[in-house]
mmCIF file of C-alpha atoms in Angstrom:
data_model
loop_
_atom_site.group_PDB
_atom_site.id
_atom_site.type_symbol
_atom_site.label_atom_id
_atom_site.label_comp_id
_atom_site.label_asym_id
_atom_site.label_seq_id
_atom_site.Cartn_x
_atom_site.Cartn_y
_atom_site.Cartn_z
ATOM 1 C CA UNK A 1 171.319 21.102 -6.426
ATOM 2 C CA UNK A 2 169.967 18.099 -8.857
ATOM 3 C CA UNK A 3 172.611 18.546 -12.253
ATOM 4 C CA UNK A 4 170.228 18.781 -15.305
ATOM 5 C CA UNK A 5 171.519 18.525 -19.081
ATOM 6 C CA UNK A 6 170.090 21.251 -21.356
ATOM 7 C CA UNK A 7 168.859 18.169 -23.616
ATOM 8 C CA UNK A 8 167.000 17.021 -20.673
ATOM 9 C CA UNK A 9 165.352 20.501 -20.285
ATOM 10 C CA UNK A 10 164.363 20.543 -23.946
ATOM 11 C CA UNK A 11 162.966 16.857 -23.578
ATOM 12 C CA UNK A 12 160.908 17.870 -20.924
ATOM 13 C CA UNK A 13 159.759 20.728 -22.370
ATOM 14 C CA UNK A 14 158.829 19.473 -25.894
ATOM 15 C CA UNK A 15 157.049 16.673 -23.971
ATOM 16 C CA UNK A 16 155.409 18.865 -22.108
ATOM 17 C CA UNK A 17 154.450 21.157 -25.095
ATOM 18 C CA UNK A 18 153.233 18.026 -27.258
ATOM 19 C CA UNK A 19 150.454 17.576 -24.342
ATOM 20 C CA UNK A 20 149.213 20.992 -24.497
ATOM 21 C CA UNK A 21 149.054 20.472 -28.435
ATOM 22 C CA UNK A 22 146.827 17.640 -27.995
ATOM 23 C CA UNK A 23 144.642 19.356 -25.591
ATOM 24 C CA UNK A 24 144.985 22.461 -28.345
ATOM 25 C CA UNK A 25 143.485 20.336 -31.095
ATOM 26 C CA UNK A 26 140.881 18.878 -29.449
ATOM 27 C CA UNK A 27 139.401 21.780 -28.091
ATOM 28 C CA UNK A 28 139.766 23.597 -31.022
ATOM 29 C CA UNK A 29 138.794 21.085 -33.814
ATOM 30 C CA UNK A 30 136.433 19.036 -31.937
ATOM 31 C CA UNK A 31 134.509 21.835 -29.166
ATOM 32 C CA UNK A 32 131.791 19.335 -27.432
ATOM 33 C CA UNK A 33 130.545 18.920 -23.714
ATOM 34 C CA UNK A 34 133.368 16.501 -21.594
ATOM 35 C CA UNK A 35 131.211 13.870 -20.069
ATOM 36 C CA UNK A 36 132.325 12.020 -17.010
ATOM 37 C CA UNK A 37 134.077 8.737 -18.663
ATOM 38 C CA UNK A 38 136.087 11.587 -20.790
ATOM 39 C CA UNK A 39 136.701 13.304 -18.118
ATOM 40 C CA UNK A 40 137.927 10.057 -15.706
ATOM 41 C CA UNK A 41 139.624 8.456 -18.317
ATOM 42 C CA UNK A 42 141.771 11.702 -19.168
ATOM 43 C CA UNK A 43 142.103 12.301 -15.331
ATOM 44 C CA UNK A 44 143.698 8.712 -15.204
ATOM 45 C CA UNK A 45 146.357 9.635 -17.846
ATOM 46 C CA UNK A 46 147.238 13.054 -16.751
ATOM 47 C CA UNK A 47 148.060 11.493 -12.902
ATOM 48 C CA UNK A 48 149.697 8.483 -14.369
ATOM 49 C CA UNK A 49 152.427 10.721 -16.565
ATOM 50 C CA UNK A 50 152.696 12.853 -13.439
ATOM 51 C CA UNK A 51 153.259 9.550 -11.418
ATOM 52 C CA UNK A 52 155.452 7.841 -14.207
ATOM 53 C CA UNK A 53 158.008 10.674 -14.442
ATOM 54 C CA UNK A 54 158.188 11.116 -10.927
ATOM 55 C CA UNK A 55 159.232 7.571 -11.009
ATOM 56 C CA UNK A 56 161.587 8.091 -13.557
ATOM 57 C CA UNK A 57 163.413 10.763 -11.732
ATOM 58 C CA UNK A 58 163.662 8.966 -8.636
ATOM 59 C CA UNK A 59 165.609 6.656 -10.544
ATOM 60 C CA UNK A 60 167.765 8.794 -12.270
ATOM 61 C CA UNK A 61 168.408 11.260 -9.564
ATOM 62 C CA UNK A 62 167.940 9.594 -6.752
ATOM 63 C CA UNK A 63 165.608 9.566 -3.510
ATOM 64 C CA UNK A 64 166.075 12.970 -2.492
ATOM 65 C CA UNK A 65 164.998 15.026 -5.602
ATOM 66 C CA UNK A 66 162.702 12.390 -6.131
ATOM 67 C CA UNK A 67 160.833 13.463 -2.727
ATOM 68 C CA UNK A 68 160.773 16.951 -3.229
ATOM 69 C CA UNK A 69 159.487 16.280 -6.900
ATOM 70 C CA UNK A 70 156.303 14.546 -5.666
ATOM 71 C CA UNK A 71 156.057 17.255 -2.146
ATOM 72 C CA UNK A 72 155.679 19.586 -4.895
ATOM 73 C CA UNK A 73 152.767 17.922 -7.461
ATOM 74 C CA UNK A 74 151.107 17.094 -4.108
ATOM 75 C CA UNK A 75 151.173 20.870 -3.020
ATOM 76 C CA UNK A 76 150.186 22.396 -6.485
ATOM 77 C CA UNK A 77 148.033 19.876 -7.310
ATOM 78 C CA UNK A 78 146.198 20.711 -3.914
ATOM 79 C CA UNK A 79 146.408 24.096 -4.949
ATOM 80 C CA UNK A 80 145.040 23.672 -8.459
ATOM 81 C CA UNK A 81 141.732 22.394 -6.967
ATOM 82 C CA UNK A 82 141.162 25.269 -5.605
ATOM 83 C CA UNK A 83 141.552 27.106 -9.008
ATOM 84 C CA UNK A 84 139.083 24.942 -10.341
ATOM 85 C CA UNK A 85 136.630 26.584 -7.969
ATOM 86 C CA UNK A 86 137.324 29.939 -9.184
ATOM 87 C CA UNK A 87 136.789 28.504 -12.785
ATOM 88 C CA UNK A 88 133.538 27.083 -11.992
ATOM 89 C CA UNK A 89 132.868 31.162 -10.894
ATOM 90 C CA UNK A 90 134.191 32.569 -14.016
ATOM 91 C CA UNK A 91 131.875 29.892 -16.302
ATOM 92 C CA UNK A 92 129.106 30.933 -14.731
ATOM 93 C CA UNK A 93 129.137 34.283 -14.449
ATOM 94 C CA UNK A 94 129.677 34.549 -17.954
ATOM 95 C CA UNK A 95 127.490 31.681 -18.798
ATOM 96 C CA UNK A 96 130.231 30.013 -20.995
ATOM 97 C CA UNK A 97 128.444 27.976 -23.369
ATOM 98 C CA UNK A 98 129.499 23.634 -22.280
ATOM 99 C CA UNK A 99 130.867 23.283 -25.726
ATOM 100 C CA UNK A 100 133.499 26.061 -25.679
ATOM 101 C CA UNK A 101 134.557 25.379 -21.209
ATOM 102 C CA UNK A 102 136.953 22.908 -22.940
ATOM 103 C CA UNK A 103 138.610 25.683 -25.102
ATOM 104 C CA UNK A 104 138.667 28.644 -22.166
ATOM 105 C CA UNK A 105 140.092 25.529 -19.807
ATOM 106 C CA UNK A 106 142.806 24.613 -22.072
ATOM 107 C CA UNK A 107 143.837 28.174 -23.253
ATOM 108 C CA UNK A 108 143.771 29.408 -19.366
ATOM 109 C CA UNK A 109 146.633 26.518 -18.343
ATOM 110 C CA UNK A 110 148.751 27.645 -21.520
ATOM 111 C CA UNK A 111 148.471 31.018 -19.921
ATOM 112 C CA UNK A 112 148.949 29.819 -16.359
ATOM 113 C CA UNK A 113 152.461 27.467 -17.896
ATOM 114 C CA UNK A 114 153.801 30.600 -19.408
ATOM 115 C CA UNK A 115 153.092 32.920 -16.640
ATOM 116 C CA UNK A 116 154.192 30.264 -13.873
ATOM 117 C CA UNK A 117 157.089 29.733 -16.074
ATOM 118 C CA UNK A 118 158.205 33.266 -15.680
ATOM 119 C CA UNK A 119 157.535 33.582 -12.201
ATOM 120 C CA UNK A 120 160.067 29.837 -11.830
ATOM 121 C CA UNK A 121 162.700 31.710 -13.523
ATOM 122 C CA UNK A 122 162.564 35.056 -11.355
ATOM 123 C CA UNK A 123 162.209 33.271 -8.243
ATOM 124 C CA UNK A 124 165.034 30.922 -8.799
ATOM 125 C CA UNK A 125 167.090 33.760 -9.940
ATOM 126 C CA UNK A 126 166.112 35.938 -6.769
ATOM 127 C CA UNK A 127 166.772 32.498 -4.275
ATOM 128 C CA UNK A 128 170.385 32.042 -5.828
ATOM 129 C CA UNK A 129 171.645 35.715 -5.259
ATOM 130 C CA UNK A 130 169.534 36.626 -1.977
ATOM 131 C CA UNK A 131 169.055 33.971 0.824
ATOM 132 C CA UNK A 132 166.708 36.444 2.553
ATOM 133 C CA UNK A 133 163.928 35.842 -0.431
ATOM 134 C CA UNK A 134 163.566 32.924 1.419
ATOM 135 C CA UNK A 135 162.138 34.768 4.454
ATOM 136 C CA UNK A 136 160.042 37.112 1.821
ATOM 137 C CA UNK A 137 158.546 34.112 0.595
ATOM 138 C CA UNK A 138 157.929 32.684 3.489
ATOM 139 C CA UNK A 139 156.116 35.869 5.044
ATOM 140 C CA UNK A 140 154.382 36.478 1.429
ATOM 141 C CA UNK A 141 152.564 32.686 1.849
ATOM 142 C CA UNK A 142 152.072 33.525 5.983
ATOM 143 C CA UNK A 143 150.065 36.465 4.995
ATOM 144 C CA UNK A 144 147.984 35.020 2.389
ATOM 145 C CA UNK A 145 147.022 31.857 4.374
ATOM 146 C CA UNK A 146 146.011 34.124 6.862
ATOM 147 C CA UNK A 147 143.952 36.046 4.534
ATOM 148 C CA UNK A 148 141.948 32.895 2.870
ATOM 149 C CA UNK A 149 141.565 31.747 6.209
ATOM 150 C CA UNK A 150 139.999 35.098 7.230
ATOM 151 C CA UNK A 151 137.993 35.155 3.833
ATOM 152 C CA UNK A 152 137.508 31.037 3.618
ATOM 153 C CA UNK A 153 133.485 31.503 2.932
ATOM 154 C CA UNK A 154 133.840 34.242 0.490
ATOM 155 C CA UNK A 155 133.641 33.805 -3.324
ATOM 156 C CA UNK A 156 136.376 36.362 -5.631
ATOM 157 C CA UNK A 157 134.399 39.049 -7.442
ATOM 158 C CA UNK A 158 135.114 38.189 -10.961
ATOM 159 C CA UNK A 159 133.377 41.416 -12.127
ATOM 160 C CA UNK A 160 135.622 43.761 -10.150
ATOM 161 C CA UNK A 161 138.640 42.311 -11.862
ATOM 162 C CA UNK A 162 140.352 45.321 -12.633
ATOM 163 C CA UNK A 163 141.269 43.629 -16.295
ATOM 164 C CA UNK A 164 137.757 42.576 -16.955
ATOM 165 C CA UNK A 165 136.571 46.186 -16.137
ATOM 166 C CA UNK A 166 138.740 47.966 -18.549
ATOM 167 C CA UNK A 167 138.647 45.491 -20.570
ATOM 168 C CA UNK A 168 134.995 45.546 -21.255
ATOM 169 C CA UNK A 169 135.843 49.924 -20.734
ATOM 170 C CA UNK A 170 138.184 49.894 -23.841
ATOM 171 C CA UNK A 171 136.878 47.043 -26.108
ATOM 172 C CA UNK A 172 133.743 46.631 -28.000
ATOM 173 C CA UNK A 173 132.064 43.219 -26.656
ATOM 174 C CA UNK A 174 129.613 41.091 -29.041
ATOM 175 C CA UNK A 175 126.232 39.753 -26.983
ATOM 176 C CA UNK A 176 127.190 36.343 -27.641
ATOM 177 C CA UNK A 177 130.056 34.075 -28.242
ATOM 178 C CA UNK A 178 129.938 33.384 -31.809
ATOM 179 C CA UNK A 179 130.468 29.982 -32.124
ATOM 180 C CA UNK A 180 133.829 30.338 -30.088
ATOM 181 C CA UNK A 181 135.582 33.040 -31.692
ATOM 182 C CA UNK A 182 137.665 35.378 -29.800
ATOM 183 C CA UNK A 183 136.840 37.970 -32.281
ATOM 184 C CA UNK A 184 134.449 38.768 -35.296
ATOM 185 C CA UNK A 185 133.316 41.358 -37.466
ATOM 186 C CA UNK A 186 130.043 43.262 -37.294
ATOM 187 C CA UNK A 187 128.924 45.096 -39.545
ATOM 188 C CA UNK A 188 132.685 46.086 -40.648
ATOM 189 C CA UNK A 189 133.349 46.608 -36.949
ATOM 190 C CA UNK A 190 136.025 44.525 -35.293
ATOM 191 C CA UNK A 191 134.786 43.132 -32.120
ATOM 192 C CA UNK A 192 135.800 40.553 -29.209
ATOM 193 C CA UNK A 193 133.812 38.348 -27.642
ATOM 194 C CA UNK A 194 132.719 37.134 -24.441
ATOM 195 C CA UNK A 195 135.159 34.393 -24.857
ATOM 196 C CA UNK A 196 137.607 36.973 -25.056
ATOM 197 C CA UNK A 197 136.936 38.520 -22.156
ATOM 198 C CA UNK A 198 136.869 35.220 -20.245
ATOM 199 C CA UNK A 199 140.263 34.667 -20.881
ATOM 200 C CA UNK A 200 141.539 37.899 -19.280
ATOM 201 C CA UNK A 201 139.538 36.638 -16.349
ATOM 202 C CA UNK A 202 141.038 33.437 -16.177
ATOM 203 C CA UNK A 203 144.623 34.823 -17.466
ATOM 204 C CA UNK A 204 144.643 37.652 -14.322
ATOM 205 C CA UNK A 205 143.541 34.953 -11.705
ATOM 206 C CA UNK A 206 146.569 32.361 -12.726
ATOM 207 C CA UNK A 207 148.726 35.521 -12.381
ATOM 208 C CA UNK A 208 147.073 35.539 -8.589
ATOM 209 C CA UNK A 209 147.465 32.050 -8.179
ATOM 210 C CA UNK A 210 151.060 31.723 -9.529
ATOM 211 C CA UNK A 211 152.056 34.979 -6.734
ATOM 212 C CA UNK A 212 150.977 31.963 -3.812
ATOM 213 C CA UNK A 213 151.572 28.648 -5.899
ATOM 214 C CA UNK A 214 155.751 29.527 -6.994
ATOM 215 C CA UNK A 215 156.655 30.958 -3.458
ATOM 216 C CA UNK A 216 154.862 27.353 -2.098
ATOM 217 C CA UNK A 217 156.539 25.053 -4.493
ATOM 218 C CA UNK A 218 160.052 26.573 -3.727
ATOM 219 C CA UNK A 219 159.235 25.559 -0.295
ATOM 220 C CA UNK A 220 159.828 22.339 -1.042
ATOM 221 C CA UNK A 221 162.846 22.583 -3.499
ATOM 222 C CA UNK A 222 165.001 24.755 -4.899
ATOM 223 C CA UNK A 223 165.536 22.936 -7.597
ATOM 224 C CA UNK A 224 163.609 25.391 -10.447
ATOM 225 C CA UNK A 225 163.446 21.713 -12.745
ATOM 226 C CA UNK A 226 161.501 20.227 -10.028
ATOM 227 C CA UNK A 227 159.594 23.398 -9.505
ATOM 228 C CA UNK A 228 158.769 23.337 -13.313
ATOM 229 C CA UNK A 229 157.522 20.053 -13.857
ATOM 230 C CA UNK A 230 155.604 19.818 -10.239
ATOM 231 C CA UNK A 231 153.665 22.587 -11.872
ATOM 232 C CA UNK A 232 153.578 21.706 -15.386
ATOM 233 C CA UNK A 233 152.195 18.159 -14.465
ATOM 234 C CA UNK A 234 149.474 19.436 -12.025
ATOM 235 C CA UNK A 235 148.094 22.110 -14.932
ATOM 236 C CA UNK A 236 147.855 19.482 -17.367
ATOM 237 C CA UNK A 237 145.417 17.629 -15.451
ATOM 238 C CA UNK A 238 143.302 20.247 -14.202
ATOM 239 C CA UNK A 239 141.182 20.985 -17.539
ATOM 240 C CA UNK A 240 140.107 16.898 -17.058
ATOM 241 C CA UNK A 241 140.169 17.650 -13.121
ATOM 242 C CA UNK A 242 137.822 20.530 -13.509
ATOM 243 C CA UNK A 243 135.011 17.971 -15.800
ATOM 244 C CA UNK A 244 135.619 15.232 -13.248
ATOM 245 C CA UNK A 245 134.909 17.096 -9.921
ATOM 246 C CA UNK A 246 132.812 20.310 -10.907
ATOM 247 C CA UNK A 247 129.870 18.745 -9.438
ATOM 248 C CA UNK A 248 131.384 17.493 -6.184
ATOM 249 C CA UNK A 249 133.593 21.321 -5.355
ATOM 250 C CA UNK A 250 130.986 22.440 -3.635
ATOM 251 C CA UNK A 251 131.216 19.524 -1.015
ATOM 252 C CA UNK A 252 134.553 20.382 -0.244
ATOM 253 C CA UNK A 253 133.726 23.062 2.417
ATOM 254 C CA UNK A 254 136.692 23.283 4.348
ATOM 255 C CA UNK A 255 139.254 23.026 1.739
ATOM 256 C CA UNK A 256 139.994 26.909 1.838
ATOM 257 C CA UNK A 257 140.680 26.091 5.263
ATOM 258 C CA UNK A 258 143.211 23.288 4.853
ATOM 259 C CA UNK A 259 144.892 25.156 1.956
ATOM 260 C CA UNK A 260 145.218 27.649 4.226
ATOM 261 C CA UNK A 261 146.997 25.468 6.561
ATOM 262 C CA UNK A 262 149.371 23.970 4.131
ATOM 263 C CA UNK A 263 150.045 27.383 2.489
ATOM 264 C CA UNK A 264 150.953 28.655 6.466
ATOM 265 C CA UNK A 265 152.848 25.583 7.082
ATOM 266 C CA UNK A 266 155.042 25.849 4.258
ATOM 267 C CA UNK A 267 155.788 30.075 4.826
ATOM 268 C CA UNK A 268 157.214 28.573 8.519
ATOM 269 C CA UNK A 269 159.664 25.996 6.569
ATOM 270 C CA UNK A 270 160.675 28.485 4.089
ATOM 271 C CA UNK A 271 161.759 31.521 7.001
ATOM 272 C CA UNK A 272 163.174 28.080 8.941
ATOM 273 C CA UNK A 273 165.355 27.459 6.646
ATOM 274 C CA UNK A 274 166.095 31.192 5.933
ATOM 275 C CA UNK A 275 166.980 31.536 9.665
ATOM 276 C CA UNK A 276 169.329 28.055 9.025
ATOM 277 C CA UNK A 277 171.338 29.544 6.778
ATOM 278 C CA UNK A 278 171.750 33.045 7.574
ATOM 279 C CA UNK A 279 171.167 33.292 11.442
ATOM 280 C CA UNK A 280 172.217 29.776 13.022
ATOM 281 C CA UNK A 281 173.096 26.252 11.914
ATOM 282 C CA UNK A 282 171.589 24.965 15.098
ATOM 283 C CA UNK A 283 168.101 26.446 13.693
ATOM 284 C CA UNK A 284 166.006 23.015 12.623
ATOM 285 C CA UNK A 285 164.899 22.827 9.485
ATOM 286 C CA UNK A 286 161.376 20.806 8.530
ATOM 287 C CA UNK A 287 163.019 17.993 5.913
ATOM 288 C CA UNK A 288 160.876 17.309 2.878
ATOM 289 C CA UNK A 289 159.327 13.771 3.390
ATOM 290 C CA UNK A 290 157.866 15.297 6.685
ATOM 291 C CA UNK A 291 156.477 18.555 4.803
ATOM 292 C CA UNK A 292 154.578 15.870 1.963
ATOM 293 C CA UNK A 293 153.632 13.725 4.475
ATOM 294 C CA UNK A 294 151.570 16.392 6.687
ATOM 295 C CA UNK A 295 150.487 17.642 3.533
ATOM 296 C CA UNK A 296 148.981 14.494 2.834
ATOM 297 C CA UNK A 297 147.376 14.039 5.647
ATOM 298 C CA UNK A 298 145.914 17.752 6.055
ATOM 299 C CA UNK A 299 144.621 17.019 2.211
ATOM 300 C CA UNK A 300 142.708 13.855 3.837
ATOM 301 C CA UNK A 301 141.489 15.109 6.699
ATOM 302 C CA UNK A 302 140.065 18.339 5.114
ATOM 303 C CA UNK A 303 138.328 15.892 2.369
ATOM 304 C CA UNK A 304 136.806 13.257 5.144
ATOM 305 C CA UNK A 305 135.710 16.129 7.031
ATOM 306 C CA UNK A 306 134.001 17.876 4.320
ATOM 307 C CA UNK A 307 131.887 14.985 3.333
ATOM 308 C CA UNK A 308 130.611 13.968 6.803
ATOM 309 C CA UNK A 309 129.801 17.699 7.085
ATOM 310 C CA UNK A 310 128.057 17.883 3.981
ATOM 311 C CA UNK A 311 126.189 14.698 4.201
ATOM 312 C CA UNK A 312 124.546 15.657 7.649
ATOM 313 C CA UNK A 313 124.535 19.314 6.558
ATOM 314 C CA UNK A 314 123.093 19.225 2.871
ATOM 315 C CA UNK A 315 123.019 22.991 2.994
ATOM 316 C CA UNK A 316 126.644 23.610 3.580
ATOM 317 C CA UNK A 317 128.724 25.257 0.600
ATOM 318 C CA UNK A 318 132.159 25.205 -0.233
ATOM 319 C CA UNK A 319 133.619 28.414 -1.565
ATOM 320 C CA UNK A 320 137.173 28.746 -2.626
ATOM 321 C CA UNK A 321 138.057 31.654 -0.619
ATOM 322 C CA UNK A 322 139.363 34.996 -0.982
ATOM 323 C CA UNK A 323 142.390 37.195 -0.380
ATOM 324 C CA UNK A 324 140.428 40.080 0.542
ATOM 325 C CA UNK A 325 136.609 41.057 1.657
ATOM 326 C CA UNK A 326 134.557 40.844 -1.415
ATOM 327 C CA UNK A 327 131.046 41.029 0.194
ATOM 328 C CA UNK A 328 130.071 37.709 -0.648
ATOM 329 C CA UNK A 329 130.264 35.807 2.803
ATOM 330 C CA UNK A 330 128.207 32.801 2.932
ATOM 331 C CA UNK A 331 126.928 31.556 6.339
ATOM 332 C CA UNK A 332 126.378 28.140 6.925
ATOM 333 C CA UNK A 333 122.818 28.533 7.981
ATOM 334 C CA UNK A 334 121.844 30.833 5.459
ATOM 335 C CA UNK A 335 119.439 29.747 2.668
ATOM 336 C CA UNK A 336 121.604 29.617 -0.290
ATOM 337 C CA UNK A 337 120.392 31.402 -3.719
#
């Protein structure tokens, strides 16, 4: 285990904090549409403070660490994208306005952070008392690759969210979004808004995605600093991310696929290394520059593949997938609405 200071904890935090203040105040202050040379040069800056700490802590704590630190952006950063394709879902089914996506994209990582955050700490806790987690986790990210790969052309049905449903159940719901507010007054009545509501949609998926994206992460390390900032630095990018490639997600038709894959791939690692530790010595293990560099490489394949197939196949789809049926299976040859 990598030896962090409490000061260096609290540096990293603050740091990361002061980035989410700055994305804070400009959606907040300034709400306008994120055109693509905002959106690239933002992109840039987010992957070059991922790329510059990793650096950093490569050099402070060696090559090891410094590995695992980038396995792990890689794998949530992977991950991520496939969030933004559920965020693309949620902004149009409730026809978020282009002004206020900024504001429901920033607020939704600040939810993700602290829910991710929690999610670090349990985990960690649960690895350092109970080696057989490790096989938990590993089964947990087994079954769910399984399931996207079963469910790979389905879209999530944001509307049977069981939050957005009692949520629109137990609160009164203006018709539109009132200039951004989360909540007004009508006629002496205190209401929510739609914007409201689309942050419990966006709040109860990252709870989803954290269940797969923790268990994958601590496949990689078990260091919960590296898990933290692997995380951290792949949510701060995604609200630029999700401006940058909105337009090209639904070229990427066999990402569900790959993340599957990786997600399966990792689960075997994780109940190898349980079965290291607990069963045999003489069990091998799957060392960390191997795990980032198939990850890599199942990341570039999936994306090469997905553009010859959409080029020659201009009706082809992506769709990021679900964990169960939802009814809303797309078939390749099937005129799309």
């Amino acid at each position: 285990m990598v030896e962090i200071s409490g000061l260096t904890w609290a540096l990293t935090i603050a740091f990361v904090l002061a980035l989410l203040a700055v994305d804070l105040v400009l959606a907040a202050v300034r709400p306008h549409r994120v055109g693509f040379r905002e959106a690239t040069a933002w992109s840039v800056f987010y992957i070059a403070v991922a790329v510059g700490f990793g650096v950093w802590f490569t050099l402070a704590y060696g090559g090891g660490p410094g590995t695992e630190y980038f396995a792990g952006y890689v794998v949530e950063k992977s991950l991520s994208v496939d969030n933004l394709f559920v965020f693309v879902i949620i902004m149009t089914t409730f026809t978020v306005p282009e002004e206020h996506q900024h504001k429901v994209l920033t607020f939704g990582i600040v939810l993700a952070l602290i829910m991710r955050a929690i999610f670090i700490a349990l985990g960690a806790t649960l690895l350092s008392l109970f080696s057989f987690m490790f096989l938990l986790f590993g089964l947990l990210l087994i079954y769910t690759a399984v399931q996207l790969f079963r469910h790979r052309d389905e879209d999530p049905d944001i509307e049977d969210n069981a939050m957005v449903k009692a949520a629109r159940r137990l609160l009164p719901v203006t018709p539109d979004y009132v200039g951004g507010r989360l909540t007004t007054r009508v006629e002496g009545r205190r209401m929510v808004t739609p914007l409201f509501i689309v942050l419990i949609a966006i709040g109860s998926i990252d709870l989803l995605f954290a269940l797969d994206s923790i268990p994958a992460v601590f496949g990689v390390t078990e260091e919960p600093y590296i898990v933290f900032t692997a995380n951290a630095f792949a949510l701060l990018g995604l609200r630029a991310l999700f401006f940058l490639v909105k337009g090209l997600l639904d070229r990427l038709v066999y990402l569900s696929a790959g993340l599957a894959f990786i997600l399966a791939f990792i689960g075997v690692k994780l109940i190898l290394h349980w079965a290291h530790v607990d069963i045999d010595p003489r069990v091998p293990e799957i060392p960390t520059p191997l795990s980032l560099g198939v990850i890599v490489v199942v990341l570039v394949v999936v994306t090469v593949a997905s553009l010859v197939k959409t080029r020659h196949d201009p009706t082809a789809k992506a769709h990021p997938g679900s964990l169960r049926a939802t009814g809303s299976r797309h078939h390749e040859n099937e005129p799309q609405a």
